[in-house]
mmCIF file with all atom_site columns, C-alpha atoms and ligand atoms in Angstrom:
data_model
loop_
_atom_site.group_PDB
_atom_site.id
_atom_site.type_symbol
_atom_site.label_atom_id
_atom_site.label_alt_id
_atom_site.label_comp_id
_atom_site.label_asym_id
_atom_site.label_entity_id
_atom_site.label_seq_id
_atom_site.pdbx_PDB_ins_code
_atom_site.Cartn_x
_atom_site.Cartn_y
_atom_site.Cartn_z
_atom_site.occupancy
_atom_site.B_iso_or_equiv
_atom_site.pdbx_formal_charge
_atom_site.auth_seq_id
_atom_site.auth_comp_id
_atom_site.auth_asym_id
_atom_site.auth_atom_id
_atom_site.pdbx_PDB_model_num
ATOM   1   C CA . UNK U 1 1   ? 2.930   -11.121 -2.305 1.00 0.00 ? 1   UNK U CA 1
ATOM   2   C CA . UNK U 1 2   ? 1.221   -14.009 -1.575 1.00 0.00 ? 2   UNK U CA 1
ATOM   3   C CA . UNK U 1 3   ? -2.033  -13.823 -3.632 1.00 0.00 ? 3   UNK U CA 1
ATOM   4   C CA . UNK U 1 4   ? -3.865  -16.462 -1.684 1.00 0.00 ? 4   UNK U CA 1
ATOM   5   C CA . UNK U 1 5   ? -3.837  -14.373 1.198  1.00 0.00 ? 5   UNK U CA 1
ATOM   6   C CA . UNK U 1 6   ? -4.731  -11.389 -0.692 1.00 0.00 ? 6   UNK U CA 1
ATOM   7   C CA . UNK U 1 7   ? -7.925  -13.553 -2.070 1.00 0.00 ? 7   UNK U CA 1
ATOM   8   C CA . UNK U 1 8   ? -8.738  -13.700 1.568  1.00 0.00 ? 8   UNK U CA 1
ATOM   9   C CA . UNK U 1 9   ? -8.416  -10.539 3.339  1.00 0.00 ? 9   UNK U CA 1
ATOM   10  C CA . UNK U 1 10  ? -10.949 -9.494  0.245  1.00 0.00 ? 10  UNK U CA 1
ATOM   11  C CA . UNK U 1 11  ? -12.930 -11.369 1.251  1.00 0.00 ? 11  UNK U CA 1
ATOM   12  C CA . UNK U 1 12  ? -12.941 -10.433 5.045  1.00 0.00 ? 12  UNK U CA 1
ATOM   13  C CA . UNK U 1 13  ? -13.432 -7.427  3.554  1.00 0.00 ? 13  UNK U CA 1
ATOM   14  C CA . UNK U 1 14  ? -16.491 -8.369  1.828  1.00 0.00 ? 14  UNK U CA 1
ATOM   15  C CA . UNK U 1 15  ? -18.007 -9.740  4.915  1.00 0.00 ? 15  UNK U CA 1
ATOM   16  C CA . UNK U 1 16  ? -17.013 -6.676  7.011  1.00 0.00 ? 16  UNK U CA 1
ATOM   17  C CA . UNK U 1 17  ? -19.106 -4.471  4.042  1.00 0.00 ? 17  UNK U CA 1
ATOM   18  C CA . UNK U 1 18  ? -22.139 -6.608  4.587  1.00 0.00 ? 18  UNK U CA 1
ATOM   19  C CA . UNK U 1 19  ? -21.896 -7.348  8.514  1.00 0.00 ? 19  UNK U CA 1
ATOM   20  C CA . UNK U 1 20  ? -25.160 -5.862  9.420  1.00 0.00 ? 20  UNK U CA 1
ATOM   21  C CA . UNK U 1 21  ? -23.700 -6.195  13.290 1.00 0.00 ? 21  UNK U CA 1
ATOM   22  C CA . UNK U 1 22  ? -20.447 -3.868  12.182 1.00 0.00 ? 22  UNK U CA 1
ATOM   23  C CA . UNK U 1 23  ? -22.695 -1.098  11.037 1.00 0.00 ? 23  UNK U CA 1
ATOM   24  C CA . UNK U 1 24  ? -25.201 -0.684  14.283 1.00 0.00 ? 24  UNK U CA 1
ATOM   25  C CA . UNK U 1 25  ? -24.855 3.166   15.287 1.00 0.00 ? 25  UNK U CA 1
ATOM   26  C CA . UNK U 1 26  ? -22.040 3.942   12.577 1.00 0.00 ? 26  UNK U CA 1
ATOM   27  C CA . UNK U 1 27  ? -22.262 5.280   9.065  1.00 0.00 ? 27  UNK U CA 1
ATOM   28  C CA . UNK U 1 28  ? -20.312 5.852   5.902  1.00 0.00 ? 28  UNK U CA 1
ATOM   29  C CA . UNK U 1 29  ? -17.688 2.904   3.727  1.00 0.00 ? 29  UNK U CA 1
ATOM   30  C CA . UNK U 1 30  ? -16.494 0.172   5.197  1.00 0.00 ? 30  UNK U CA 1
ATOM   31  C CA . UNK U 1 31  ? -12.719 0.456   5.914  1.00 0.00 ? 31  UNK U CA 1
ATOM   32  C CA . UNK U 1 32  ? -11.550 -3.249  6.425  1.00 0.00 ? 32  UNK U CA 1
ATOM   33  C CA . UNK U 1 33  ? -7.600  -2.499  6.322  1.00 0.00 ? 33  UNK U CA 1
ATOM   34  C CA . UNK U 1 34  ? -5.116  -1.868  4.061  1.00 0.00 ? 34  UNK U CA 1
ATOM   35  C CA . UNK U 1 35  ? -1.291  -3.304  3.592  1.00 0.00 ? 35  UNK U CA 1
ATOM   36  C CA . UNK U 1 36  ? 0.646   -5.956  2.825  1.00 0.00 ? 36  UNK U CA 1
ATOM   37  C CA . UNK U 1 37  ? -1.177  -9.167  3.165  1.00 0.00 ? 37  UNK U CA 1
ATOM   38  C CA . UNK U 1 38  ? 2.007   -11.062 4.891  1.00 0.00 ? 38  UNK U CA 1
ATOM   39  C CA . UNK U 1 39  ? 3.272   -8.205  6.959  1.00 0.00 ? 39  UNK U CA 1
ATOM   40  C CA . UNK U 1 40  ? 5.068   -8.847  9.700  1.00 0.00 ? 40  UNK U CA 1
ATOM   41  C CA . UNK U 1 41  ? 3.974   -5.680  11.573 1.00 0.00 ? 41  UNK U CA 1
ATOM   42  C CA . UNK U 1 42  ? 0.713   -5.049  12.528 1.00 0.00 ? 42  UNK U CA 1
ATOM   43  C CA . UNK U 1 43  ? -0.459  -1.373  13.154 1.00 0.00 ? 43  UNK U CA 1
ATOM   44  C CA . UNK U 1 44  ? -4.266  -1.307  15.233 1.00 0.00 ? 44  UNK U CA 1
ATOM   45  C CA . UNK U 1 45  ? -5.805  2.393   15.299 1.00 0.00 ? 45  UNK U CA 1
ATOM   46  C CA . UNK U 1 46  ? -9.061  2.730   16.674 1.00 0.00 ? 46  UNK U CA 1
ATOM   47  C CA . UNK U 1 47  ? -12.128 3.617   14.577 1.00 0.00 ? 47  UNK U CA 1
ATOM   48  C CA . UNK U 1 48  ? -12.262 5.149   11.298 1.00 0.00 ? 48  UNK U CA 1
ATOM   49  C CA . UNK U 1 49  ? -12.848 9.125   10.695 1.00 0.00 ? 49  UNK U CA 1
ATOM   50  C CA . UNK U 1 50  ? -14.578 11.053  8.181  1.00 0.00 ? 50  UNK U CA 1
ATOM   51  C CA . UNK U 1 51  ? -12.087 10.880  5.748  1.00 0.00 ? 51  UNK U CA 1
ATOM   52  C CA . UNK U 1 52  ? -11.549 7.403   6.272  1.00 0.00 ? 52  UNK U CA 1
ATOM   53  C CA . UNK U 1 53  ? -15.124 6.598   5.972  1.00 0.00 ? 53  UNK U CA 1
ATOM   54  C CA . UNK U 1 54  ? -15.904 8.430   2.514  1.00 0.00 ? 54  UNK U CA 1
ATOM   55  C CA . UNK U 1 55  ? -12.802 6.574   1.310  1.00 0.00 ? 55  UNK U CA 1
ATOM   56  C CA . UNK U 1 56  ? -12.967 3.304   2.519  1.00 0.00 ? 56  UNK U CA 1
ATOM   57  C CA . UNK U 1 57  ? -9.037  3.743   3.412  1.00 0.00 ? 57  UNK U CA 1
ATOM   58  C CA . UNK U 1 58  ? -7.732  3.215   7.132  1.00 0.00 ? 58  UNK U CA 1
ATOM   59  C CA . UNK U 1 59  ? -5.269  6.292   8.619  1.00 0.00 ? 59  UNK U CA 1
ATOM   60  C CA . UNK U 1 60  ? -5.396  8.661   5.282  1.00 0.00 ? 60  UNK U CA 1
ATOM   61  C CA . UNK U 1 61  ? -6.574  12.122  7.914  1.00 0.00 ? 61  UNK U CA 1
ATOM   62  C CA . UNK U 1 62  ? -3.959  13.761  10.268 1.00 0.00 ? 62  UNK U CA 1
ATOM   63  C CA . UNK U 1 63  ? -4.048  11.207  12.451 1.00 0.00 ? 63  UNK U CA 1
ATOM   64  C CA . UNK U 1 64  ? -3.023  8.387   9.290  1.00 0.00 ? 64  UNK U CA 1
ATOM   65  C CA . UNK U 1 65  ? -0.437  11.718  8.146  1.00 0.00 ? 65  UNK U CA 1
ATOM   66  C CA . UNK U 1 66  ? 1.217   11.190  11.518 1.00 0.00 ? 66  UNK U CA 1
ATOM   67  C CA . UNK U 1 67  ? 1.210   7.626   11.634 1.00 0.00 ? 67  UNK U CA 1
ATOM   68  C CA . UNK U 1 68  ? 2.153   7.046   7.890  1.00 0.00 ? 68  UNK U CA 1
ATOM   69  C CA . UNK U 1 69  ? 5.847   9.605   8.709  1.00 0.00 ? 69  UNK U CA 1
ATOM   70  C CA . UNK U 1 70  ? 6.242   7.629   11.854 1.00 0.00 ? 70  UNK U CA 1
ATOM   71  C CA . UNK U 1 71  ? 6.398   4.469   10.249 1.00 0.00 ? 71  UNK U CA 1
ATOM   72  C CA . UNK U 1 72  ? 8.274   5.730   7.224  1.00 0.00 ? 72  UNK U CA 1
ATOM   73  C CA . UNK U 1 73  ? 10.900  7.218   9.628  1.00 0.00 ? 73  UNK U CA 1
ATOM   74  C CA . UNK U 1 74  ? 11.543  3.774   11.224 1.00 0.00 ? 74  UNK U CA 1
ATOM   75  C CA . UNK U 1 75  ? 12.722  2.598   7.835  1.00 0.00 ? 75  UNK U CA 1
ATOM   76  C CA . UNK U 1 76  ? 9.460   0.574   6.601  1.00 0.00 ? 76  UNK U CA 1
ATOM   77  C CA . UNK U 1 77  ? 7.056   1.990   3.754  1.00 0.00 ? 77  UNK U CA 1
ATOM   78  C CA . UNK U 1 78  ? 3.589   2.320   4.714  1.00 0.00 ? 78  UNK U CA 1
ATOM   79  C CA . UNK U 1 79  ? 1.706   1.047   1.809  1.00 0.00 ? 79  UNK U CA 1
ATOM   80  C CA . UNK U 1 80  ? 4.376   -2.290  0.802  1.00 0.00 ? 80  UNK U CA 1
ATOM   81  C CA . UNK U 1 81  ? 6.000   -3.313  3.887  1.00 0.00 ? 81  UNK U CA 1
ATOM   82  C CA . UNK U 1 82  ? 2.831   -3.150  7.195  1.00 0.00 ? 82  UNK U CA 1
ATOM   83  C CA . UNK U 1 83  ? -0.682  -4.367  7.332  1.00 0.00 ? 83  UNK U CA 1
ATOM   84  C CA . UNK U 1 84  ? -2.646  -1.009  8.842  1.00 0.00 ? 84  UNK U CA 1
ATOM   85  C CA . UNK U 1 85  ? -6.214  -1.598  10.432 1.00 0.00 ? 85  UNK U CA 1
ATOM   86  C CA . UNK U 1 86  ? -8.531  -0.703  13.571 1.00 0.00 ? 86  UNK U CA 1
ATOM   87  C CA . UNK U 1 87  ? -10.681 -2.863  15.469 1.00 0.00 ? 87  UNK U CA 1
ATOM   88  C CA . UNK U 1 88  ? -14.183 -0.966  14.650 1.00 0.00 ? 88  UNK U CA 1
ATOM   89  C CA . UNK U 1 89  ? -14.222 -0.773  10.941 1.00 0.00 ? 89  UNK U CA 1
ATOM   90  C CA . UNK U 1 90  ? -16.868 1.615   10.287 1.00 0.00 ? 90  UNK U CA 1
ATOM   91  C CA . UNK U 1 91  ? -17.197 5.743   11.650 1.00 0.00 ? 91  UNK U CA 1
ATOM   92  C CA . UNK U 1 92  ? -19.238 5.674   14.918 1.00 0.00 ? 92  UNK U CA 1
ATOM   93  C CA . UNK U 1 93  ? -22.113 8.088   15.275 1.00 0.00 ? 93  UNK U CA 1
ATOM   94  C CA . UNK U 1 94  ? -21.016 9.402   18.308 1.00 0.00 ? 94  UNK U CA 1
ATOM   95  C CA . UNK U 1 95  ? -17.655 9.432   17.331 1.00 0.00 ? 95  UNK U CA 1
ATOM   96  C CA . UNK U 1 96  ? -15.667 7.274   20.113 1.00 0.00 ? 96  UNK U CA 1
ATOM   97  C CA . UNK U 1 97  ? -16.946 3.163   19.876 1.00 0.00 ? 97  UNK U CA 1
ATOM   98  C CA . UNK U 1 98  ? -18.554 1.823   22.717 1.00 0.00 ? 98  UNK U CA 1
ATOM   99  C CA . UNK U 1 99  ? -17.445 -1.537  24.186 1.00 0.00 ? 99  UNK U CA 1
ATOM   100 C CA . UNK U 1 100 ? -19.924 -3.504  22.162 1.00 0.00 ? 100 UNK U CA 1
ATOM   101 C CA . UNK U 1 101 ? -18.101 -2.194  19.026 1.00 0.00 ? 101 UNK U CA 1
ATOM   102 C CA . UNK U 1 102 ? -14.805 -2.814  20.313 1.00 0.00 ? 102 UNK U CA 1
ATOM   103 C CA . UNK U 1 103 ? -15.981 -6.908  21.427 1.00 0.00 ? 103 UNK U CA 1
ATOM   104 C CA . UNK U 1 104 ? -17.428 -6.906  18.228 1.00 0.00 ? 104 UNK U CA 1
ATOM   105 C CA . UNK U 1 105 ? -14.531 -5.591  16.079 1.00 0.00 ? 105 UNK U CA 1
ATOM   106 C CA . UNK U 1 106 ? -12.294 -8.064  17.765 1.00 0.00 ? 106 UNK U CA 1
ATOM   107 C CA . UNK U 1 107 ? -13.893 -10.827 15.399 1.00 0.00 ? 107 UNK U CA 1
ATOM   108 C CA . UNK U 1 108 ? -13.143 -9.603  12.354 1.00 0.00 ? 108 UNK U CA 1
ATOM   109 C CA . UNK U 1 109 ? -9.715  -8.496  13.594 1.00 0.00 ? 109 UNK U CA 1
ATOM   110 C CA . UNK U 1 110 ? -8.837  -12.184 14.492 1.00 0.00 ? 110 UNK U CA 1
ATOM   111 C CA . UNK U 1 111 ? -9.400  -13.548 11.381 1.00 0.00 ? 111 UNK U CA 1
ATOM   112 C CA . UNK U 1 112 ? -7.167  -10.752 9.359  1.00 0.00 ? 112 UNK U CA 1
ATOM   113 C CA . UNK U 1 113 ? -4.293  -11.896 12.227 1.00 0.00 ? 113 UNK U CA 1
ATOM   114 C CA . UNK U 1 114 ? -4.961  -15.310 11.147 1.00 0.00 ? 114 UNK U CA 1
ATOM   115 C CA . UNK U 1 115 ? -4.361  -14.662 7.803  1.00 0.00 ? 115 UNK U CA 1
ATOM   116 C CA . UNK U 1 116 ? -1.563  -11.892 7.898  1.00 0.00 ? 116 UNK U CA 1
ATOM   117 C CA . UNK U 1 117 ? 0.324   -13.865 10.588 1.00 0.00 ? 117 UNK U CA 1
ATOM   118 C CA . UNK U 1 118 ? 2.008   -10.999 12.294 1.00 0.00 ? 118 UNK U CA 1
ATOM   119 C CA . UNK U 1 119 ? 5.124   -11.243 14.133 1.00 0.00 ? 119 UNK U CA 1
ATOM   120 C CA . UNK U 1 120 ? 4.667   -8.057  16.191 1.00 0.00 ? 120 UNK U CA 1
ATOM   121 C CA . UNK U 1 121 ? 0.747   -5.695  16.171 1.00 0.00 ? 121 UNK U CA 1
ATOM   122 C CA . UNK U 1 122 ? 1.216   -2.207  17.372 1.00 0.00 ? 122 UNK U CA 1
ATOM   123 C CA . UNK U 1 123 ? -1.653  -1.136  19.394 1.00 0.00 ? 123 UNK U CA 1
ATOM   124 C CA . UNK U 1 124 ? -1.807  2.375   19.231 1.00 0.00 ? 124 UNK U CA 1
ATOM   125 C CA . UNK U 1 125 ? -3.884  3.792   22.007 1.00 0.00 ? 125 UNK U CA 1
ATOM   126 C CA . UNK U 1 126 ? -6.185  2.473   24.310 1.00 0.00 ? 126 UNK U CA 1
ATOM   127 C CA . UNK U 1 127 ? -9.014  1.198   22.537 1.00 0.00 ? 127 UNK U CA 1
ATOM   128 C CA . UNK U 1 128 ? -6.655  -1.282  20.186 1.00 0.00 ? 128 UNK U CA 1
ATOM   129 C CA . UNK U 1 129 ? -5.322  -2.368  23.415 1.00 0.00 ? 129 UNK U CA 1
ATOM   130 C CA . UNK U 1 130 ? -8.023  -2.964  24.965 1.00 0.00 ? 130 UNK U CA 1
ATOM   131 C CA . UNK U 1 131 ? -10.218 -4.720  21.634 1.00 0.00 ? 131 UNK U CA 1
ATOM   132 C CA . UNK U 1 132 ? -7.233  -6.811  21.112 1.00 0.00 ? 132 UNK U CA 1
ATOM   133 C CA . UNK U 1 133 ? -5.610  -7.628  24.611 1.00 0.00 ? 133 UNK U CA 1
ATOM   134 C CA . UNK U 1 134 ? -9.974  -8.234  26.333 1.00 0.00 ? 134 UNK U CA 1
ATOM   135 C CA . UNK U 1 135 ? -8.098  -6.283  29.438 1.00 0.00 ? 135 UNK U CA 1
ATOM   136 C CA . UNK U 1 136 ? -7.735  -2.996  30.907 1.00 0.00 ? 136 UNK U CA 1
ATOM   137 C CA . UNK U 1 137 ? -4.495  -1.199  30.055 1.00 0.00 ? 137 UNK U CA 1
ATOM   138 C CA . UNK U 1 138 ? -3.204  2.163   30.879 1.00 0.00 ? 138 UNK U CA 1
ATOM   139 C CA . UNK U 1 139 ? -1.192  3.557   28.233 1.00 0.00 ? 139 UNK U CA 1
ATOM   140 C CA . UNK U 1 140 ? 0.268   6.131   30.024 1.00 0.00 ? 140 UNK U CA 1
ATOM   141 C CA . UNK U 1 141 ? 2.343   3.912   31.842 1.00 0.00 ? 141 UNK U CA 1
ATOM   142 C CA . UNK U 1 142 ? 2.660   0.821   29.792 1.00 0.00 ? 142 UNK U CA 1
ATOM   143 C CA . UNK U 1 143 ? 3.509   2.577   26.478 1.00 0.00 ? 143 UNK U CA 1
ATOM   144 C CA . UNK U 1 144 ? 6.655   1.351   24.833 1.00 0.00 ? 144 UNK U CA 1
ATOM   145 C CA . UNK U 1 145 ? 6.521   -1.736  26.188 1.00 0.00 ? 145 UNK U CA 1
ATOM   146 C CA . UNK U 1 146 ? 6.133   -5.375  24.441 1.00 0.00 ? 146 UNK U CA 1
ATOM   147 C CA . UNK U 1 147 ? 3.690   -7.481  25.856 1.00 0.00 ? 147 UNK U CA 1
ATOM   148 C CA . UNK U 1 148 ? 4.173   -11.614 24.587 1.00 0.00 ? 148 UNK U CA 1
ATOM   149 C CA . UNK U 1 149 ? 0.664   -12.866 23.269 1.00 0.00 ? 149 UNK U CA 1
ATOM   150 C CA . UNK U 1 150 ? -0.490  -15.121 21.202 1.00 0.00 ? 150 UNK U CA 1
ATOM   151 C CA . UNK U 1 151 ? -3.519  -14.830 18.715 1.00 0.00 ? 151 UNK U CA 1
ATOM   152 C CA . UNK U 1 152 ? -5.986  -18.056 17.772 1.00 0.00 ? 152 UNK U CA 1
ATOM   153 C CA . UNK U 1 153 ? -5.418  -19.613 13.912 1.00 0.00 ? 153 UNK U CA 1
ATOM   154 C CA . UNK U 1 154 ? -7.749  -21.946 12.800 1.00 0.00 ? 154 UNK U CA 1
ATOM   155 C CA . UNK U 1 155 ? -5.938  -24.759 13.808 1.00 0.00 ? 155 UNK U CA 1
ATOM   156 C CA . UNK U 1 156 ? -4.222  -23.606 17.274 1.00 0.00 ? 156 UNK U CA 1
ATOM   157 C CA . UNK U 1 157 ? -2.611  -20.410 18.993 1.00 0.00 ? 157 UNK U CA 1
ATOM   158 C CA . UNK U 1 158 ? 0.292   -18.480 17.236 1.00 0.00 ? 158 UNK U CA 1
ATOM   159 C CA . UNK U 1 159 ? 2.349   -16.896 19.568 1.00 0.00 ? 159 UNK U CA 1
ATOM   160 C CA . UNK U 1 160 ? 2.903   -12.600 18.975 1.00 0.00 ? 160 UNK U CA 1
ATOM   161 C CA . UNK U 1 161 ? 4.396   -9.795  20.167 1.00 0.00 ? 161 UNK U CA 1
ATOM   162 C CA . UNK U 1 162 ? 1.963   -7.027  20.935 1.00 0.00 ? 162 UNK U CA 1
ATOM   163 C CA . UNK U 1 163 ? 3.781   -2.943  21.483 1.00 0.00 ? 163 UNK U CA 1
ATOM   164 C CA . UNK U 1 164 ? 1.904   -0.536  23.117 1.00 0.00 ? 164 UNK U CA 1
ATOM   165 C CA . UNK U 1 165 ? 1.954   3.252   22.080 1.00 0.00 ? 165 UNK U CA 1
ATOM   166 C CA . UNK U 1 166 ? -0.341  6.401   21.994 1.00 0.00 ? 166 UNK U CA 1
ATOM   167 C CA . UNK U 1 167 ? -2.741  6.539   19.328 1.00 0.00 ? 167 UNK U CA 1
ATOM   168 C CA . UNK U 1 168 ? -1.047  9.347   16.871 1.00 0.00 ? 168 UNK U CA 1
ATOM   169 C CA . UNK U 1 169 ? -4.667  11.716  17.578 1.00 0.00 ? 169 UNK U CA 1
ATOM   170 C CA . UNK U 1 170 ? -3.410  11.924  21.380 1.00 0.00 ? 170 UNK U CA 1
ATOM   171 C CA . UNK U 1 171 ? 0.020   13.543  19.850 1.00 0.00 ? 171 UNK U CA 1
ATOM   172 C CA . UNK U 1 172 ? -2.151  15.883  17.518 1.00 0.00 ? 172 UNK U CA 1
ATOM   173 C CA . UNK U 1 173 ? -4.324  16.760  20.534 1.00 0.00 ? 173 UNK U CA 1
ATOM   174 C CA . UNK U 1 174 ? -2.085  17.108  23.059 1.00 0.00 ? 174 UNK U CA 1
ATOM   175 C CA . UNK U 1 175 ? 1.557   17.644  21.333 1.00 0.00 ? 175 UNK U CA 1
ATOM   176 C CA . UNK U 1 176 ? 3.291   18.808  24.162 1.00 0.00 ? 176 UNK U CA 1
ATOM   177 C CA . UNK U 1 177 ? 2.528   15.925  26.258 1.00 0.00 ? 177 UNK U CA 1
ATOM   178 C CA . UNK U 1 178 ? 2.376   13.215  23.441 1.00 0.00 ? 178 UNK U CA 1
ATOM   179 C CA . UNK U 1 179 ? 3.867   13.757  20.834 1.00 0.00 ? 179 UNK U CA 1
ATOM   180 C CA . UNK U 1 180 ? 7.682   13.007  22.002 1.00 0.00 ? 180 UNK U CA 1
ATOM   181 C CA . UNK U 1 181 ? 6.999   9.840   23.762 1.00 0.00 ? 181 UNK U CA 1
ATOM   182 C CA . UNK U 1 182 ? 5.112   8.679   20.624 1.00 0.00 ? 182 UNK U CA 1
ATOM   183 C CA . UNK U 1 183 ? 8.115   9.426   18.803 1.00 0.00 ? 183 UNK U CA 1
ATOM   184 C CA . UNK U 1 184 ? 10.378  7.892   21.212 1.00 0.00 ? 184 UNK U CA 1
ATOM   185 C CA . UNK U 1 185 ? 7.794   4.693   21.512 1.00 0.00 ? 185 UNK U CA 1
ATOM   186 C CA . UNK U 1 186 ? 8.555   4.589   17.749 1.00 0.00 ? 186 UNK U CA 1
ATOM   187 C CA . UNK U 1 187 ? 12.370  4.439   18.080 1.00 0.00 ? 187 UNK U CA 1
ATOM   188 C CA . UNK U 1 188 ? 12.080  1.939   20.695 1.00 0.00 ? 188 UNK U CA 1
ATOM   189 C CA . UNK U 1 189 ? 9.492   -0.447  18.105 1.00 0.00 ? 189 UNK U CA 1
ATOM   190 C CA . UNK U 1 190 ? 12.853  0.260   15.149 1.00 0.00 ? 190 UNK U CA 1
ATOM   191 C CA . UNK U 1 191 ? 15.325  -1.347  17.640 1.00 0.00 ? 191 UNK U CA 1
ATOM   192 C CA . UNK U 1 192 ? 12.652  -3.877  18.415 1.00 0.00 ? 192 UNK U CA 1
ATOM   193 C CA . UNK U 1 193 ? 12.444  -4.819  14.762 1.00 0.00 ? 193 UNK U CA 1
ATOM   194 C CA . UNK U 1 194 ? 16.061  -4.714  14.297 1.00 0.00 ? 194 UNK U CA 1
HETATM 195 N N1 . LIG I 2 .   ? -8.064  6.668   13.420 1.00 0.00 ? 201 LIG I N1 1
HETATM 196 C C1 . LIG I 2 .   ? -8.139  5.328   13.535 1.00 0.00 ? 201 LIG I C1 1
HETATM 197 O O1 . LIG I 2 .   ? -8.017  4.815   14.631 1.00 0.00 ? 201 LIG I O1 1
HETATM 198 N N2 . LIG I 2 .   ? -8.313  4.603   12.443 1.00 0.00 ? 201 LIG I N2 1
HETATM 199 C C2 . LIG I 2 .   ? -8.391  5.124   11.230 1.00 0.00 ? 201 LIG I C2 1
HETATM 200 O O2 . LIG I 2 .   ? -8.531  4.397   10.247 1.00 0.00 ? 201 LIG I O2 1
HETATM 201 C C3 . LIG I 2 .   ? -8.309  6.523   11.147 1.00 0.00 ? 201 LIG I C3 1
HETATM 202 C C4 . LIG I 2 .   ? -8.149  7.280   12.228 1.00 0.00 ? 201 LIG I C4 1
#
């Protein structure tokens, strides 16, 4: 691990736990991200939930269960091998972030790419798609797909690979219509990786 790059995703961190901006109409920890700081694969959720928020931890409720077994099936470990965030780093009020969150989120989330250097960010659902991509996308028919991006460093723009999926709640809401092609999306990112 590269401890440089530990040093500064802590310190994102710390300015994510006093960004007075992040915390407008949201309550409870911080939860900056979690993972290796040079991962190569990038997991975006959406905001934190309760759990999440009286930890300070990113996907540790059903939704993270779901999430952590899908990427442990594909062959990588949760914790040591991917970097796991969301674009709105604190629990909205009214539980779903409104576009001002999202635009706002996108800041902080730029700077952890710049760091982290991914080669591919899984955007899981449409609110990561949207916070990350600035455009409309419609999941439904775009999941599964890779979509060639690039993110800005400091010094210029790093081309990336963005893959679109469901976010793992649609598959605990709606199992019998989600919860396949999110496991089939997840097949599709293991050949990807290959
Ligand atoms: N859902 C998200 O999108 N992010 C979390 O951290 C937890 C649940």
């Amino acid at each position: 691990m590269n401890k440089n790059d530990k040093q500064q995703l802590d310190n994102i961190a710390k300015e994510i736990e006093n960004c007075k901006i992040c915390k407008i109409g949201k309550s409870g920890k911080a939860v900056p991200g979690e993972g290796n700081p040079n991962a190569d694969v990038v997991f975006i959720g959406e905001a934190p939930g309760k759990r999440e928020a009286a930890t300070g931890r990113p996907f540790i409720g059903r939704s993270g269960q779901l999430l952590r077994g899908l990427i442990r099936e594909i062959g990588l470990d949760d914790e040591k091998d991917v970097y796991i965030t969301s674009p709105v780093k604190y629990l909205p009020d009214r539980g779903t972030p409104t576009s001002q969150d999202i635009a706002h989120g996108r800041v902080h989330l730029m700077k952890q790419f710049a760091i982290i250097q991914p080669k591919v960010v899984v955007l899981l659902g449409r609110v990561a798609a949207e916070g990350v991509l600035e455009k409309k996308v419609k999941i439904a028919s775009e999941h599964g797909q890779v979509i060639e991006g690039s993110f800005d460093d400091a010094q210029d723009k790093k081309n990336i690979k963005y893959f679109l999926t469901f976010h793992p709640a649609a598959a605990l809401r709606f199992p019998n219509k989600y919860k396949l092609l999110l496991q089939k999306d997840f097949q599709k990112l293991k050949r990807f990786l290959l």
